[in-house]
Short mmCIF file of C-alpha atoms in Angstrom, two decimals:
data_model
loop_
_atom_site.label_atom_id
_atom_site.label_comp_id
_atom_site.label_asym_id
_atom_site.label_seq_id
_atom_site.Cartn_x
_atom_site.Cartn_y
_atom_site.Cartn_z
CA ARG A 18 50.57 -14.54 -168.89
CA LYS A 19 53.85 -16.04 -167.16
CA GLU A 20 57.36 -16.10 -170.01
CA VAL A 21 57.49 -19.92 -169.45
CA GLU A 22 54.27 -22.04 -168.85
CA GLN A 23 54.19 -25.71 -167.72
CA ASP A 24 52.02 -28.39 -166.37
CA PRO A 25 52.11 -28.54 -163.04
CA GLY A 26 50.97 -31.82 -163.04
CA PRO A 27 51.21 -33.88 -160.80
CA PHE A 28 51.84 -36.70 -163.17
CA ASN A 29 51.52 -40.14 -161.87
CA VAL A 30 52.88 -42.83 -163.87
CA PRO A 31 53.75 -47.09 -163.21
CA GLU A 32 56.85 -48.08 -163.34
CA GLY A 33 57.46 -48.48 -166.91
CA ALA A 34 55.43 -46.01 -168.90
CA THR A 35 56.11 -43.19 -171.14
CA VAL A 36 55.04 -39.65 -170.38
CA ALA A 37 55.47 -36.91 -172.22
CA PHE A 38 55.79 -33.07 -170.73
CA ASN A 39 55.03 -29.65 -172.80
CA CYS A 40 56.30 -26.20 -172.10
CA THR A 41 55.97 -22.93 -173.83
CA TYR A 42 57.34 -19.71 -174.35
CA SER A 43 56.40 -16.59 -174.90
CA ASN A 44 59.62 -14.38 -175.67
CA SER A 45 59.79 -15.24 -179.83
CA ALA A 46 63.81 -13.89 -178.88
CA SER A 47 64.65 -16.76 -176.44
CA GLN A 48 68.07 -18.49 -178.06
CA SER A 49 68.75 -22.07 -175.34
CA PHE A 50 66.24 -24.11 -174.05
CA PHE A 51 67.27 -26.85 -171.22
CA TRP A 52 65.57 -29.05 -168.64
CA TYR A 53 66.48 -28.61 -165.48
CA ARG A 54 65.50 -31.66 -162.66
CA GLN A 55 65.15 -30.79 -159.07
CA ASP A 56 64.84 -33.30 -156.79
CA CYS A 57 62.65 -32.47 -153.38
CA ARG A 58 64.08 -30.25 -150.95
CA LYS A 59 67.26 -30.14 -153.51
CA GLU A 60 68.68 -28.01 -156.00
CA PRO A 61 68.05 -28.30 -159.97
CA LYS A 62 70.42 -29.76 -162.35
CA LEU A 63 70.99 -29.99 -165.92
CA LEU A 64 69.03 -32.55 -167.07
CA MET A 65 69.93 -31.69 -170.62
CA SER A 66 69.62 -29.08 -173.29
CA VAL A 67 67.50 -28.72 -176.03
CA TYR A 68 68.40 -28.63 -179.50
CA SER A 69 67.09 -27.39 -182.66
CA SER A 70 66.69 -30.16 -184.57
CA GLY A 71 65.86 -32.59 -181.31
CA ASN A 72 68.67 -34.74 -179.22
CA GLU A 73 68.35 -37.93 -176.79
CA ASP A 74 70.10 -38.94 -173.60
CA GLY A 75 69.47 -42.82 -173.31
CA ARG A 76 65.72 -42.61 -171.94
CA PHE A 77 65.08 -38.70 -172.70
CA THR A 78 63.94 -37.03 -175.86
CA ALA A 79 63.84 -33.37 -175.82
CA GLN A 80 62.15 -31.71 -178.84
CA LEU A 81 62.14 -28.05 -179.97
CA ASN A 82 59.80 -26.21 -181.83
CA ARG A 83 60.65 -22.73 -182.76
CA ALA A 84 57.23 -21.87 -184.87
CA SER A 85 54.69 -22.95 -181.89
CA GLN A 86 57.22 -21.83 -179.09
CA TYR A 87 57.05 -24.80 -177.66
CA ILE A 88 59.60 -27.77 -176.09
CA SER A 89 59.16 -31.09 -175.03
CA LEU A 90 60.60 -33.74 -172.88
CA LEU A 91 59.49 -37.60 -173.04
CA ILE A 92 60.70 -40.15 -170.57
CA ARG A 93 60.43 -43.42 -171.68
CA ASP A 94 60.24 -46.44 -169.97
CA SER A 95 59.76 -44.71 -166.45
CA LYS A 96 62.16 -45.80 -163.21
CA LEU A 97 61.56 -45.01 -159.52
CA SER A 98 64.11 -43.07 -159.65
CA ASP A 99 63.08 -40.82 -162.41
CA SER A 100 60.13 -38.74 -159.50
CA ALA A 101 61.26 -35.61 -159.68
CA THR A 102 59.94 -32.16 -160.67
CA TYR A 103 61.39 -31.07 -164.08
CA LEU A 104 61.77 -27.68 -164.30
CA CYS A 105 62.17 -25.96 -167.81
CA VAL A 106 64.25 -23.43 -168.42
CA VAL A 107 64.70 -20.58 -171.33
CA ASN A 108 67.81 -18.34 -172.38
CA THR A 109 68.01 -15.50 -174.08
CA ASN A 110 70.40 -14.27 -176.38
CA ALA A 111 71.77 -11.90 -173.34
CA GLY A 112 72.02 -14.91 -171.07
CA LYS A 113 68.80 -14.11 -168.98
CA SER A 114 67.33 -17.66 -167.81
CA THR A 115 64.20 -17.66 -166.96
CA PHE A 116 62.41 -21.09 -165.19
CA GLY A 117 58.85 -22.72 -165.57
CA ASP A 118 57.07 -23.52 -162.49
CA GLY A 119 58.09 -27.60 -162.50
CA THR A 120 56.12 -30.75 -163.52
CA THR A 121 56.31 -32.81 -160.83
CA LEU A 122 56.47 -36.44 -161.85
CA THR A 123 55.77 -39.39 -159.16
CA VAL A 124 56.69 -43.09 -160.57
CA LYS A 125 54.95 -46.01 -158.72
CA PRO A 126 56.05 -49.56 -158.35
CA GLU B 18 85.57 -29.68 -158.29
CA ALA B 19 84.10 -28.20 -155.60
CA GLY B 20 80.92 -27.21 -156.21
CA VAL B 21 78.75 -23.66 -155.57
CA ALA B 22 79.28 -22.81 -151.52
CA GLN B 23 76.22 -21.36 -149.35
CA SER B 24 75.65 -20.51 -145.83
CA PRO B 25 73.68 -20.54 -143.77
CA ARG B 26 71.61 -23.67 -144.45
CA TYR B 27 68.63 -22.66 -142.90
CA LYS B 28 67.81 -19.36 -141.02
CA ILE B 29 64.21 -18.48 -139.40
CA ILE B 30 63.79 -14.75 -138.88
CA GLU B 31 61.42 -12.33 -137.56
CA LYS B 32 59.81 -10.24 -139.99
CA ARG B 33 61.44 -6.29 -140.19
CA GLN B 34 64.76 -8.28 -139.14
CA SER B 35 67.71 -8.19 -140.96
CA VAL B 36 69.83 -11.02 -143.06
CA ALA B 37 72.20 -11.97 -145.17
CA PHE B 38 73.35 -14.75 -147.38
CA TRP B 39 76.36 -16.03 -148.54
CA CYS B 40 77.70 -17.78 -151.63
CA ASN B 41 81.44 -18.87 -153.02
CA PRO B 42 80.86 -19.99 -156.86
CA ILE B 43 82.77 -22.63 -158.91
CA SER B 44 86.68 -21.29 -159.22
CA GLY B 45 87.34 -19.33 -162.23
CA HIS B 46 83.66 -18.86 -162.73
CA ALA B 47 82.89 -15.10 -163.88
CA THR B 48 79.23 -15.42 -163.32
CA LEU B 49 77.14 -15.73 -160.68
CA TYR B 50 73.33 -15.50 -160.08
CA TRP B 51 70.82 -15.17 -157.27
CA TYR B 52 67.12 -16.90 -157.01
CA GLN B 53 64.59 -16.67 -155.09
CA GLN B 54 62.56 -20.40 -155.12
CA ILE B 55 59.43 -19.62 -153.45
CA LEU B 56 57.29 -22.98 -152.54
CA GLY B 57 55.89 -24.90 -155.99
CA GLN B 58 57.16 -22.30 -157.96
CA GLY B 59 60.07 -22.03 -160.29
CA PRO B 60 63.60 -20.09 -159.53
CA LYS B 61 63.22 -16.79 -160.10
CA LEU B 62 65.87 -14.64 -161.24
CA LEU B 63 66.77 -11.71 -158.59
CA ILE B 64 70.28 -10.85 -159.89
CA GLN B 65 73.00 -11.88 -161.99
CA PHE B 66 76.74 -10.72 -161.55
CA GLN B 67 79.90 -10.78 -164.09
CA ASN B 68 82.55 -10.93 -162.35
CA ASN B 69 81.89 -7.94 -160.18
CA GLY B 70 79.88 -6.20 -162.46
CA VAL B 71 76.13 -6.39 -162.45
CA VAL B 72 74.18 -7.31 -164.93
CA ASP B 73 70.62 -7.91 -165.01
CA ASP B 74 68.71 -6.75 -161.59
CA SER B 75 65.67 -6.25 -162.99
CA GLN B 76 63.65 -8.20 -160.71
CA LEU B 77 65.76 -7.57 -157.49
CA PRO B 78 62.90 -5.63 -154.82
CA LYS B 79 66.05 -2.78 -154.32
CA ASP B 80 64.11 -1.39 -151.46
CA ARG B 81 64.86 -4.29 -149.23
CA PHE B 82 67.53 -6.29 -150.52
CA SER B 83 71.42 -5.89 -151.84
CA ALA B 84 73.63 -7.83 -153.50
CA GLU B 85 77.73 -7.35 -153.86
CA ARG B 86 80.05 -9.37 -154.99
CA LEU B 87 83.41 -7.18 -154.50
CA LYS B 88 86.33 -8.69 -155.70
CA GLY B 89 84.76 -10.96 -159.07
CA VAL B 90 84.35 -14.10 -156.66
CA ASP B 91 82.14 -15.10 -153.64
CA SER B 92 78.89 -12.73 -153.47
CA THR B 93 76.12 -11.80 -150.31
CA LEU B 94 72.67 -10.93 -150.70
CA LYS B 95 71.30 -9.02 -148.26
CA ILE B 96 67.30 -8.69 -146.86
CA GLN B 97 66.32 -5.84 -144.75
CA PRO B 98 63.80 -5.28 -143.39
CA ALA B 99 62.30 -9.04 -144.49
CA LYS B 100 58.65 -9.51 -144.72
CA LEU B 101 56.70 -12.70 -144.44
CA GLU B 102 56.31 -13.25 -148.53
CA ASP B 103 60.22 -13.38 -147.98
CA SER B 104 59.93 -16.65 -146.81
CA ALA B 105 61.51 -18.95 -149.06
CA VAL B 106 64.71 -21.08 -150.46
CA TYR B 107 67.47 -18.60 -152.00
CA LEU B 108 69.61 -20.21 -154.58
CA CYS B 109 73.00 -19.33 -155.84
CA ALA B 110 73.94 -20.65 -158.90
CA SER B 111 77.41 -20.00 -161.13
CA SER B 112 78.72 -20.65 -164.78
CA PRO B 113 81.35 -20.12 -166.59
CA TRP B 114 81.00 -16.96 -168.40
CA GLY B 115 77.17 -16.39 -168.72
CA ASP B 116 76.84 -17.43 -171.98
CA ARG B 117 73.17 -18.36 -173.63
CA GLY B 118 74.10 -21.75 -173.97
CA GLU B 119 75.60 -22.70 -170.82
CA THR B 120 74.81 -24.32 -167.72
CA GLN B 121 74.12 -22.80 -164.60
CA TYR B 122 75.54 -24.72 -161.46
CA PHE B 123 73.48 -24.51 -158.28
CA GLY B 124 74.39 -24.72 -154.71
CA PRO B 125 72.06 -26.33 -152.19
CA GLY B 126 70.64 -22.81 -151.10
CA THR B 127 69.22 -21.31 -147.84
CA ARG B 128 66.00 -21.84 -146.56
CA LEU B 129 64.86 -18.56 -144.84
CA LEU B 130 61.49 -18.67 -142.85
CA VAL B 131 60.25 -15.01 -142.10
CA LEU B 132 57.59 -15.08 -138.87
#
């Protein structure tokens, strides 16, 4: 079993749709959680950190459920420019990062 | 602020040949990471440096891969000899201290094709 698991998708949604991605992790000692975005043939870039109380950044909302060991990302009012691969990242207390294999989103007109 | 620099951007070699990649992190960043990203997968950590010391190299195939960061700034990753399964994008990233809550800043990567 992988340490960090994501549904690979692809998710194909129309513009304006709401879409949600989930990610599960196996290491209960994990301390920090992130969502990174990776465009085709580009490097990953931080989208947002995920806090225990949940957090929002514009159209993006991230949630953490420590008891069930999963994090989620909700995108509202999808734009064409949201098309990318979304990587779930989990850090241990020592700062070691484990990336999921990503979920691919395609937003269509 | 200049980002993470990597070179070369592309490399094609034959199996059993050697190859080296170079990374220059963001100025002042103490922590440097090398990742391998195979097509369709997420980045896999190969090695993590804190200044010029190794923090984690548990997933580095040490029989063929080596990395160094001699002066605590730039770093090189070498593969010798290369295998077909080493075809991947090699990403370098840096962060200020390597703390668990820090953002990692990635370079553009080096695309390696082993024939």
